[in-house]
Amino acid sequence: MNFERIKEKLNILADAAKYDVSCSSSGSKRTNKNKGLGDSSGMGICHTYTEDGRCVSLLKILLTNHCIFDCAYCVTRKSHDIKRAAFKVQEVVDLTINFYRRNYIEGLFLSSGIFKNADYTMERLVAVAKKLREEENFNGYIHLKSIPGASDELMREAGLYADRLSVNIEIPSEKGLKLLAPDKKREDFIKPMQKVKNEIIQYKSEKKLIKSTPIYAPAGQSTQMIIGASGETDAEIMYTSAYFYKQFKMKRVYYSGYIPISYDERLPSIGTEVPMMRENRLYQTDWLLRFYGFDIRELLNKEHPNLETDIDPKLSWALRNLEHFPVDINKADRRMLARIPGIGMRSVHKIIQARRYRKLNWEHLKAIGISMNRAQYFLICDSATFETKDRTAAQLKSLIMGTSGSKWRGAYSNQLNLFGSNAPLTTS
C-alpha cells in the first residue's frame, strides 16, 4: 500500500465530503455479534449524534470526487478545476478498520461523485459496506449515500448492509434544479427514495412472520437540500420537506446553506455570506412540524412565504394568532401547551405530570425550566399576578426581544442585511 498516496486521497476526499451535512446516526440499533468489530449502539466522541443524544465519530469521505455532471452549485462538478482522486473499494475498507482499531471513529459515512454512471458508482459503495459487514465482521454504523438513478436491485442490497441510506434532493424546487443542474432529473432522486421506503415496509412485515429476517436500513433514510442557491422561498423549501416526511417517511431532512464557490451568474456571488440564520430558522420550523404538532400551512403560506429572521417561528406564529392566548397552564391540552412560546416538549411533559398533583403557579413553572421572558405573555396560572395588559403583537415582540439573549448577536449582524432585517436574532 502506498501510504503517501492514500494520505493524499484522504485529504482530498475528506475535504470534498464536508459539504454534506446529512450524517446523523440516529435510529440505528445494530449491536455487536459474533465478536465482531464495532457496535453502532455504543458511542464515541464527535461529529454526529445518536437518537438519545450521544456523540459519534464517523469517517466521512467521498469514494471519488470525479463526476460526470456539471451542477453549478457543486464543488466536484466536472468543469471545476480541482485535484481529483478516487479510492479503491479495499482502500476504504482498510481505512475504516484501521481508524476504528485506533479508536478514531465508530462508523463510516460514505458518499461519492458519479463516475461512468449511477449503477457503476452505487455498486462500489455497496461493495464497501458488504466487505465491512461480511469480511471484516464490522458492526459499527454505516451511512451510504444513494446515487440518483441507481437500480432497484442495488438499492435493495444497500439497505441490507447500511444502517442509513440517503439521497440528496439537492435543490428544493424542480425549477431550481433545471436552472442549476439541467442534466439531472427530479424523478432520479425520487425513485431510490420510494424503493427504500417500500423495502423498509416489506422487511418489517416479513420480520413479524420470520424472526430471522434482517432489518433493512434500521436508521431509515434522510435527504438534504441546499438553501440559498436557487431563490426559493422558505415556504417552497418547507412544503417540499413536509412532502418528503409524509410521502417517504424520512427520518430527517437537512438544510445546508449554500457556500459560494463559483462565479456563475446563476448563483450568489463569491463573498456572499452563508445564510446560517435562515438555515437555523428552517431547522426550527422542521422541529415544530415533527414534534410540536404544527401544520406547515400554519407557519408558512401565501401571506407569510418567508420566516422572520429576528424571532423564532413558534413566537412568530403566536404573535400572528393572539386570539388563542392567554392559555391556562392548568387546563390546556398537550397540543396547546406546546404552542406557548418559551415552552419545549420536555417542559410540556413535566407540566402535565406536575399538575396531576396541584395547580401550578409561576414558581413551579420557573422550576420546570420554561423560558419566562417569552412564556409570561401567553399564559395564566395559579397566581394572582400575571400579564393583564392588552398589548399588540408589535409591542409584545419588542418587549420579548428586549429581554432576549442570542448566540447570533453581533457575530452575524451583516447576515441580516441579506434577508431584509437589521434586528438581532432571538433564540428559540
Short mmCIF file of C-alpha atoms in Angstrom, two decimals:
data_model
loop_
_atom_site.label_atom_id
_atom_site.label_comp_id
_atom_site.label_asym_id
_atom_site.label_seq_id
_atom_site.Cartn_x
_atom_site.Cartn_y
_atom_site.Cartn_z
CA MET A 1 0.00 0.00 0.00
CA ASN A 2 1.31 3.44 -0.95
CA PHE A 3 0.66 5.30 2.31
CA GLU A 4 1.57 8.73 0.94
CA ARG A 5 -0.92 8.33 -1.90
CA ILE A 6 -3.61 7.08 0.48
CA LYS A 7 -2.99 10.10 2.72
CA GLU A 8 -3.28 12.42 -0.28
CA LYS A 9 -6.55 10.80 -1.34
CA LEU A 10 -7.87 11.06 2.19
CA ASN A 11 -7.09 14.77 2.36
CA ILE A 12 -8.83 15.43 -0.96
CA LEU A 13 -11.90 13.24 -0.45
CA ALA A 14 -12.49 14.08 3.21
CA ASP A 15 -12.35 17.79 2.35
CA ALA A 16 -14.85 17.29 -0.50
CA ALA A 17 -17.25 15.46 1.82
CA LYS A 18 -17.55 18.37 4.27
CA TYR A 19 -20.32 19.99 2.22
CA ASP A 20 -22.71 17.15 3.06
CA VAL A 21 -24.30 17.75 6.47
CA SER A 22 -26.75 14.85 6.49
CA CYS A 23 -24.67 12.42 8.53
CA SER A 24 -26.76 11.92 11.66
CA SER A 25 -26.64 8.37 13.00
CA SER A 26 -29.88 8.47 14.99
CA GLY A 27 -32.15 5.47 14.89
CA SER A 28 -29.73 2.58 14.40
CA LYS A 29 -29.96 -0.37 16.80
CA ARG A 30 -27.26 -2.61 15.32
CA THR A 31 -25.36 -4.43 18.08
CA ASN A 32 -22.12 -6.35 18.15
CA LYS A 33 -22.40 -10.03 17.30
CA ASN A 34 -20.03 -12.95 16.79
CA LYS A 35 -17.24 -10.99 18.49
CA GLY A 36 -17.10 -8.56 15.55
CA LEU A 37 -15.76 -5.04 15.36
CA GLY A 38 -17.81 -2.06 16.46
CA ASP A 39 -21.27 -1.53 17.83
CA SER A 40 -23.49 1.23 16.49
CA SER A 41 -25.42 1.36 19.76
CA GLY A 42 -22.32 2.15 21.81
CA MET A 43 -20.99 5.60 21.08
CA GLY A 44 -17.98 7.86 20.68
CA ILE A 45 -16.68 11.33 20.80
CA CYS A 46 -17.58 13.75 17.99
CA HIS A 47 -19.16 14.80 14.73
CA THR A 48 -22.70 13.42 14.85
CA TYR A 49 -25.36 12.33 17.31
CA THR A 50 -27.46 9.30 18.11
CA GLU A 51 -31.17 9.25 18.81
CA ASP A 52 -30.58 9.64 22.55
CA GLY A 53 -28.07 12.49 22.14
CA ARG A 54 -24.77 10.62 22.38
CA CYS A 55 -21.93 11.87 20.21
CA VAL A 56 -20.45 9.65 17.49
CA SER A 57 -17.32 9.92 15.37
CA LEU A 58 -17.57 8.92 11.73
CA LEU A 59 -15.06 8.61 8.93
CA LYS A 60 -16.72 10.94 6.42
CA ILE A 61 -15.33 10.70 2.88
CA LEU A 62 -16.21 10.51 -0.79
CA LEU A 63 -15.40 7.39 -2.75
CA THR A 64 -14.39 9.77 -5.55
CA ASN A 65 -14.72 13.44 -6.46
CA HIS A 66 -14.81 12.66 -10.18
CA CYS A 67 -18.26 13.41 -11.58
CA ILE A 68 -20.00 13.20 -14.94
CA PHE A 69 -22.36 16.05 -14.03
CA ASP A 70 -21.74 19.79 -14.11
CA CYS A 71 -24.10 21.06 -11.38
CA ALA A 72 -23.38 24.76 -10.89
CA TYR A 73 -23.62 24.60 -7.09
CA CYS A 74 -21.31 21.59 -6.61
CA VAL A 75 -17.63 21.79 -5.73
CA THR A 76 -16.95 18.50 -7.55
CA ARG A 77 -18.70 19.46 -10.81
CA LYS A 78 -16.82 18.25 -13.87
CA SER A 79 -15.90 21.76 -15.08
CA HIS A 80 -14.32 22.75 -11.76
CA ASP A 81 -10.53 22.84 -11.87
CA ILE A 82 -9.71 20.84 -8.74
CA LYS A 83 -7.43 17.96 -7.90
CA ARG A 84 -9.27 14.66 -8.43
CA ALA A 85 -8.92 11.36 -6.61
CA ALA A 86 -10.71 8.05 -6.17
CA PHE A 87 -10.46 5.33 -3.56
CA LYS A 88 -10.46 1.67 -4.41
CA VAL A 89 -13.10 -0.36 -2.57
CA GLN A 90 -10.50 -2.17 -0.45
CA GLU A 91 -8.79 1.10 0.46
CA VAL A 92 -11.98 2.43 2.06
CA VAL A 93 -12.47 -0.85 3.91
CA ASP A 94 -8.89 -0.78 5.21
CA LEU A 95 -9.13 2.86 6.25
CA THR A 96 -12.36 2.24 8.15
CA ILE A 97 -11.00 -0.76 10.03
CA ASN A 98 -7.65 0.88 10.80
CA PHE A 99 -9.30 4.08 12.02
CA TYR A 100 -11.69 2.06 14.14
CA ARG A 101 -8.91 -0.01 15.72
CA ARG A 102 -7.18 3.23 16.72
CA ASN A 103 -10.40 4.49 18.31
CA TYR A 104 -10.62 7.43 15.90
CA ILE A 105 -14.07 6.52 14.57
CA GLU A 106 -17.09 4.36 15.27
CA GLY A 107 -18.65 4.36 11.85
CA LEU A 108 -18.48 5.34 8.20
CA PHE A 109 -20.28 8.00 6.18
CA LEU A 110 -19.60 7.26 2.50
CA SER A 111 -20.75 9.39 -0.41
CA SER A 112 -19.42 9.83 -3.92
CA GLY A 113 -19.31 11.79 -7.11
CA ILE A 114 -20.67 9.89 -10.08
CA PHE A 115 -18.19 8.33 -12.46
CA LYS A 116 -19.33 6.44 -15.58
CA ASN A 117 -22.97 6.10 -14.41
CA ALA A 118 -25.18 5.75 -11.35
CA ASP A 119 -25.09 1.95 -11.14
CA TYR A 120 -21.32 1.73 -11.59
CA THR A 121 -20.83 4.12 -8.66
CA MET A 122 -23.55 2.66 -6.43
CA GLU A 123 -22.18 -0.84 -6.96
CA ARG A 124 -18.87 0.24 -5.44
CA LEU A 125 -20.50 1.96 -2.49
CA VAL A 126 -22.42 -1.23 -1.75
CA ALA A 127 -19.25 -3.30 -2.16
CA VAL A 128 -17.55 -1.28 0.60
CA ALA A 129 -20.42 -1.87 3.04
CA LYS A 130 -20.68 -5.56 2.10
CA LYS A 131 -16.96 -6.18 2.65
CA LEU A 132 -17.08 -4.41 6.01
CA ARG A 133 -20.03 -6.48 7.18
CA GLU A 134 -19.21 -9.90 5.74
CA GLU A 135 -15.41 -9.99 5.56
CA GLU A 136 -14.43 -7.74 8.47
CA ASN A 137 -17.43 -8.54 10.67
CA PHE A 138 -17.83 -4.80 11.26
CA ASN A 139 -20.94 -3.92 13.28
CA GLY A 140 -20.36 -0.18 13.52
CA TYR A 141 -22.59 2.42 11.93
CA ILE A 142 -22.59 2.76 8.13
CA HIS A 143 -24.33 5.55 6.23
CA LEU A 144 -24.36 5.24 2.44
CA LYS A 145 -25.33 7.99 0.05
CA SER A 146 -27.68 6.62 -2.57
CA ILE A 147 -26.81 7.63 -6.11
CA PRO A 148 -29.74 9.18 -8.03
CA GLY A 149 -30.76 6.86 -10.83
CA ALA A 150 -29.32 3.68 -9.25
CA SER A 151 -31.20 0.44 -9.95
CA ASP A 152 -33.75 -1.05 -7.56
CA GLU A 153 -31.56 -4.14 -7.12
CA LEU A 154 -28.61 -2.09 -5.88
CA MET A 155 -30.82 0.00 -3.59
CA ARG A 156 -32.23 -3.17 -2.07
CA GLU A 157 -28.76 -4.58 -1.45
CA ALA A 158 -27.51 -1.31 0.01
CA GLY A 159 -30.15 -1.34 2.72
CA LEU A 160 -29.12 -4.80 3.86
CA TYR A 161 -25.61 -3.60 4.74
CA ALA A 162 -26.06 0.08 5.63
CA ASP A 163 -27.75 1.46 8.74
CA ARG A 164 -28.98 4.55 6.94
CA LEU A 165 -29.45 5.44 3.29
CA SER A 166 -29.88 8.92 1.91
CA VAL A 167 -30.20 10.60 -1.44
CA ASN A 168 -29.79 14.37 -1.52
CA ILE A 169 -32.61 16.18 -3.28
CA GLU A 170 -30.02 19.00 -3.62
CA ILE A 171 -32.28 21.83 -4.85
CA PRO A 172 -35.72 22.30 -3.22
CA SER A 173 -37.68 23.01 -6.40
CA GLU A 174 -37.78 21.41 -9.82
CA LYS A 175 -37.36 24.80 -11.49
CA GLY A 176 -34.21 25.42 -9.45
CA LEU A 177 -32.81 22.03 -10.39
CA LYS A 178 -33.42 22.70 -14.09
CA LEU A 179 -31.68 26.05 -13.78
CA LEU A 180 -28.56 24.85 -11.96
CA ALA A 181 -28.33 21.16 -12.90
CA PRO A 182 -30.10 20.76 -16.27
CA ASP A 183 -28.62 17.28 -16.82
CA LYS A 184 -30.39 15.89 -13.75
CA LYS A 185 -34.00 14.74 -13.48
CA ARG A 186 -36.16 15.07 -10.39
CA GLU A 187 -37.51 11.54 -10.82
CA ASP A 188 -33.99 10.12 -10.48
CA PHE A 189 -33.92 11.43 -6.91
CA ILE A 190 -37.44 10.23 -6.11
CA LYS A 191 -37.09 6.66 -7.38
CA PRO A 192 -34.49 5.46 -4.82
CA MET A 193 -36.42 7.17 -2.01
CA GLN A 194 -39.55 5.25 -2.95
CA LYS A 195 -37.59 2.00 -3.21
CA VAL A 196 -36.08 2.41 0.27
CA LYS A 197 -39.48 3.24 1.76
CA ASN A 198 -41.08 0.17 0.17
CA GLU A 199 -38.25 -2.15 1.24
CA ILE A 200 -38.40 -0.93 4.86
CA ILE A 201 -42.12 -1.65 4.95
CA GLN A 202 -41.71 -5.06 3.31
CA TYR A 203 -38.89 -6.22 5.58
CA LYS A 204 -40.74 -5.10 8.70
CA SER A 205 -43.78 -7.10 7.61
CA GLU A 206 -41.68 -10.19 6.88
CA LYS A 207 -39.88 -9.95 10.22
CA LYS A 208 -43.19 -10.24 12.05
CA LEU A 209 -43.59 -13.68 10.45
CA ILE A 210 -39.95 -14.80 10.19
CA LYS A 211 -37.76 -13.65 13.07
CA SER A 212 -34.53 -14.30 11.16
CA THR A 213 -35.43 -11.70 8.51
CA PRO A 214 -32.72 -9.00 8.51
CA ILE A 215 -33.57 -5.40 9.33
CA TYR A 216 -33.47 -3.23 6.24
CA ALA A 217 -31.84 0.21 6.76
CA PRO A 218 -32.61 0.27 10.52
CA ALA A 219 -31.89 4.01 10.77
CA GLY A 220 -34.19 4.79 7.82
CA GLN A 221 -33.42 7.35 5.16
CA SER A 222 -32.73 11.07 5.02
CA THR A 223 -32.16 13.81 2.46
CA GLN A 224 -30.57 17.23 2.18
CA MET A 225 -31.41 20.48 0.40
CA ILE A 226 -29.11 23.34 -0.49
CA ILE A 227 -30.52 26.62 0.79
CA GLY A 228 -29.98 29.98 -0.84
CA ALA A 229 -28.60 28.85 -4.19
CA SER A 230 -31.73 28.97 -6.32
CA GLY A 231 -34.09 31.61 -4.93
CA GLU A 232 -36.84 29.50 -3.34
CA THR A 233 -38.94 31.00 -0.56
CA ASP A 234 -38.96 29.39 2.87
CA ALA A 235 -42.48 28.19 2.11
CA GLU A 236 -41.29 26.34 -1.01
CA ILE A 237 -38.48 24.73 0.96
CA MET A 238 -40.59 23.62 3.90
CA TYR A 239 -43.54 22.43 1.78
CA THR A 240 -41.03 20.22 -0.03
CA SER A 241 -39.78 18.92 3.33
CA ALA A 242 -43.30 18.23 4.56
CA TYR A 243 -43.96 16.25 1.38
CA PHE A 244 -40.84 14.12 1.88
CA TYR A 245 -41.66 13.42 5.52
CA LYS A 246 -45.18 12.31 4.62
CA GLN A 247 -44.54 10.54 1.33
CA PHE A 248 -41.23 8.77 2.07
CA LYS A 249 -41.23 8.57 5.89
CA MET A 250 -37.92 10.44 6.09
CA LYS A 251 -36.05 10.35 9.39
CA ARG A 252 -34.54 13.74 8.70
CA VAL A 253 -34.42 16.49 6.11
CA TYR A 254 -31.24 18.57 6.34
CA TYR A 255 -30.83 22.18 5.26
CA SER A 256 -27.40 23.28 4.07
CA GLY A 257 -26.78 26.97 3.48
CA TYR A 258 -25.14 27.50 0.10
CA ILE A 259 -21.42 28.26 0.28
CA PRO A 260 -20.48 30.42 -2.74
CA ILE A 261 -17.87 28.51 -4.76
CA SER A 262 -18.49 29.74 -8.28
CA TYR A 263 -18.56 32.92 -10.36
CA ASP A 264 -21.57 31.52 -12.23
CA GLU A 265 -24.08 34.36 -12.69
CA ARG A 266 -26.93 32.00 -11.77
CA LEU A 267 -25.60 31.75 -8.21
CA PRO A 268 -24.90 34.15 -5.31
CA SER A 269 -21.55 35.83 -5.91
CA ILE A 270 -18.29 34.82 -4.27
CA GLY A 271 -18.06 36.56 -0.90
CA THR A 272 -21.78 36.34 -0.18
CA GLU A 273 -22.19 35.08 3.37
CA VAL A 274 -23.62 31.64 4.04
CA PRO A 275 -27.28 32.04 5.16
CA MET A 276 -26.69 30.49 8.58
CA MET A 277 -29.54 32.24 10.37
CA ARG A 278 -32.01 31.31 7.67
CA GLU A 279 -30.78 27.72 7.93
CA ASN A 280 -31.34 27.86 11.69
CA ARG A 281 -34.93 29.08 11.30
CA LEU A 282 -35.65 26.29 8.81
CA TYR A 283 -34.43 23.69 11.29
CA GLN A 284 -36.63 25.23 13.99
CA THR A 285 -39.62 25.07 11.65
CA ASP A 286 -38.77 21.46 10.81
CA TRP A 287 -38.76 20.71 14.55
CA LEU A 288 -42.20 22.28 15.00
CA LEU A 289 -43.60 20.11 12.21
CA ARG A 290 -42.09 16.89 13.51
CA PHE A 291 -42.51 17.22 17.28
CA TYR A 292 -44.87 20.08 18.16
CA GLY A 293 -47.93 19.23 16.10
CA PHE A 294 -47.84 22.21 13.76
CA ASP A 295 -49.13 22.03 10.23
CA ILE A 296 -46.89 23.62 7.61
CA ARG A 297 -49.78 25.84 6.47
CA GLU A 298 -49.91 27.47 9.90
CA LEU A 299 -46.30 28.56 9.74
CA LEU A 300 -45.79 29.40 6.06
CA ASN A 301 -48.41 30.34 3.48
CA LYS A 302 -49.19 32.94 0.80
CA GLU A 303 -49.42 35.73 3.38
CA HIS A 304 -46.18 34.62 5.09
CA PRO A 305 -43.92 32.96 2.47
CA ASN A 306 -40.72 33.53 4.47
CA LEU A 307 -39.72 33.04 8.08
CA GLU A 308 -38.83 36.01 10.25
CA THR A 309 -35.13 36.07 10.98
CA ASP A 310 -35.29 38.11 14.17
CA ILE A 311 -37.62 35.75 16.09
CA ASP A 312 -38.16 32.00 16.09
CA PRO A 313 -41.08 30.52 14.09
CA LYS A 314 -43.17 29.49 17.12
CA LEU A 315 -43.10 33.00 18.56
CA SER A 316 -43.86 34.36 15.11
CA TRP A 317 -46.94 32.12 14.87
CA ALA A 318 -48.10 33.11 18.36
CA LEU A 319 -47.84 36.83 17.59
CA ARG A 320 -49.95 36.31 14.47
CA ASN A 321 -52.56 34.33 16.42
CA LEU A 322 -53.03 36.22 19.68
CA GLU A 323 -56.69 35.18 19.79
CA HIS A 324 -55.53 31.77 21.11
CA PHE A 325 -53.86 33.33 24.15
CA PRO A 326 -53.50 33.51 27.10
CA VAL A 327 -53.52 29.76 27.72
CA ASP A 328 -54.46 28.39 31.14
CA ILE A 329 -51.45 26.27 32.03
CA ASN A 330 -53.52 24.13 34.40
CA LYS A 331 -56.24 23.24 31.90
CA ALA A 332 -54.80 23.32 28.37
CA ASP A 333 -54.20 20.11 26.45
CA ARG A 334 -50.79 18.94 25.25
CA ARG A 335 -51.24 20.42 21.78
CA MET A 336 -51.93 23.94 23.08
CA LEU A 337 -49.23 23.79 25.74
CA ALA A 338 -46.70 23.02 23.01
CA ARG A 339 -47.72 26.19 21.18
CA ILE A 340 -46.83 28.55 24.01
CA PRO A 341 -43.59 30.41 23.18
CA GLY A 342 -40.81 29.50 25.59
CA ILE A 343 -42.15 26.04 26.42
CA GLY A 344 -40.46 22.99 24.90
CA MET A 345 -41.80 19.46 24.71
CA ARG A 346 -39.91 18.30 27.80
CA SER A 347 -41.47 21.12 29.77
CA VAL A 348 -44.90 20.21 28.35
CA HIS A 349 -44.45 16.68 29.70
CA LYS A 350 -43.34 17.99 33.11
CA ILE A 351 -46.31 20.37 33.30
CA ILE A 352 -48.81 17.62 32.52
CA GLN A 353 -47.24 15.34 35.13
CA ALA A 354 -46.95 18.05 37.82
CA ARG A 355 -50.49 19.41 37.53
CA ARG A 356 -51.88 15.99 38.43
CA TYR A 357 -50.91 16.76 42.00
CA ARG A 358 -51.51 20.50 42.31
CA LYS A 359 -52.24 23.67 40.41
CA LEU A 360 -49.10 25.28 39.05
CA ASN A 361 -48.02 28.86 39.73
CA TRP A 362 -45.14 31.00 38.48
CA GLU A 363 -42.63 29.49 40.88
CA HIS A 364 -43.50 25.99 39.74
CA LEU A 365 -43.12 26.99 36.08
CA LYS A 366 -39.74 28.58 36.76
CA ALA A 367 -38.60 25.37 38.47
CA ILE A 368 -39.77 23.33 35.48
CA GLY A 369 -37.50 25.48 33.33
CA ILE A 370 -39.72 27.32 30.88
CA SER A 371 -38.42 30.50 29.24
CA MET A 372 -40.24 33.07 31.31
CA ASN A 373 -39.24 36.11 29.23
CA ARG A 374 -41.46 34.79 26.42
CA ALA A 375 -43.98 32.49 28.09
CA GLN A 376 -45.25 35.04 30.64
CA TYR A 377 -47.14 36.98 27.97
CA PHE A 378 -49.01 33.95 26.65
CA LEU A 379 -50.27 32.06 29.71
CA ILE A 380 -52.07 32.29 33.02
CA CYS A 381 -51.50 30.06 36.03
CA ASP A 382 -52.49 29.66 39.69
CA SER A 383 -51.35 33.14 40.66
CA ALA A 384 -52.90 36.50 41.31
CA THR A 385 -50.17 38.20 39.32
CA PHE A 386 -49.98 37.71 35.60
CA GLU A 387 -49.80 39.78 32.44
CA THR A 388 -53.04 41.75 32.08
CA LYS A 389 -52.18 44.49 29.62
CA ASP A 390 -53.76 44.23 26.19
CA ARG A 391 -50.68 44.63 24.02
CA THR A 392 -50.36 44.42 20.27
CA ALA A 393 -48.16 41.87 18.50
CA ALA A 394 -45.61 44.58 17.73
CA GLN A 395 -45.45 45.65 21.38
CA LEU A 396 -45.04 42.07 22.59
CA LYS A 397 -42.31 41.41 20.04
CA SER A 398 -40.42 44.49 21.18
CA LEU A 399 -40.72 43.51 24.85
CA ILE A 400 -39.54 39.95 24.26
CA MET A 401 -36.64 40.90 22.02
CA GLY A 402 -35.53 43.49 24.53
CA THR A 403 -35.03 40.80 27.19
CA SER A 404 -33.69 38.01 24.97
CA GLY A 405 -30.09 36.99 24.60
CA SER A 406 -28.88 35.30 21.42
CA LYS A 407 -25.87 33.34 20.27
CA TRP A 408 -26.39 35.09 16.91
CA ARG A 409 -25.95 38.64 18.22
CA GLY A 410 -23.10 40.56 16.69
CA ALA A 411 -21.34 37.66 15.00
CA TYR A 412 -23.74 37.63 12.06
CA SER A 413 -25.08 41.18 12.05
CA ASN A 414 -24.17 41.65 8.38
CA GLN A 415 -26.01 38.45 7.54
CA LEU A 416 -29.35 40.06 8.38
CA ASN A 417 -28.98 42.51 5.51
CA LEU A 418 -29.32 39.60 3.11
CA PHE A 419 -32.85 38.94 4.33
CA GLY A 420 -34.19 42.43 4.80
CA SER A 421 -33.77 42.98 8.54
CA ASN A 422 -31.23 44.62 10.82
CA ALA A 423 -32.69 43.23 14.03
CA PRO A 424 -30.76 40.69 16.11
CA LEU A 425 -31.99 37.11 16.35
CA THR A 426 -33.50 35.62 19.46
CA THR A 427 -33.00 32.03 20.44
CA SER A 428 -35.87 29.60 20.05
#
